[in-house]
Amino acid sequence: MKNLYEELQVKSILEKRAIPIDIIESDYTYYSKSKDEYIKLLDLDLIHFIRIFLKLVEENNKSIDKDKLNKVRMTALDLLGNIHNIEQDME
């Protein structure tokens, strides 16, 4: 199975375009829980990379939803506090 770097080399040949230097020179790593080690992203095969990416997207979407929910809660609490203050001022 080819790793991402090898896939990029093939793509480069087929498209007659160089691999962008920022990708080649990057030392991005991924921590593999199953292997208990860091792996360079370009050493991953395409399927593994896609699975990692999808998992990270899913986790990110869940955290965004939590952030939105917390903001709505805070806004609701602020609103309730303001209503309470107005009620006290009217008494």
C-alpha angles and dihedrals in degrees: 000000000000122000122227093264091056090046089053091050091054091047089050092054095045094048095037090230130122121249107254109262094227089062095047094047096044117113095199113157137191124212110232111207092194093053094032091224143094117261126196109245092230089057091060121096117243097253092051091048092051091050091050091047094049092048091051091048090051092049091047092050091051092051091048089053090051091050091050091048092050091050091051090049092050091048091050091049091049090050092050090049091051092049090050091050091049091050091051091049090052093054 
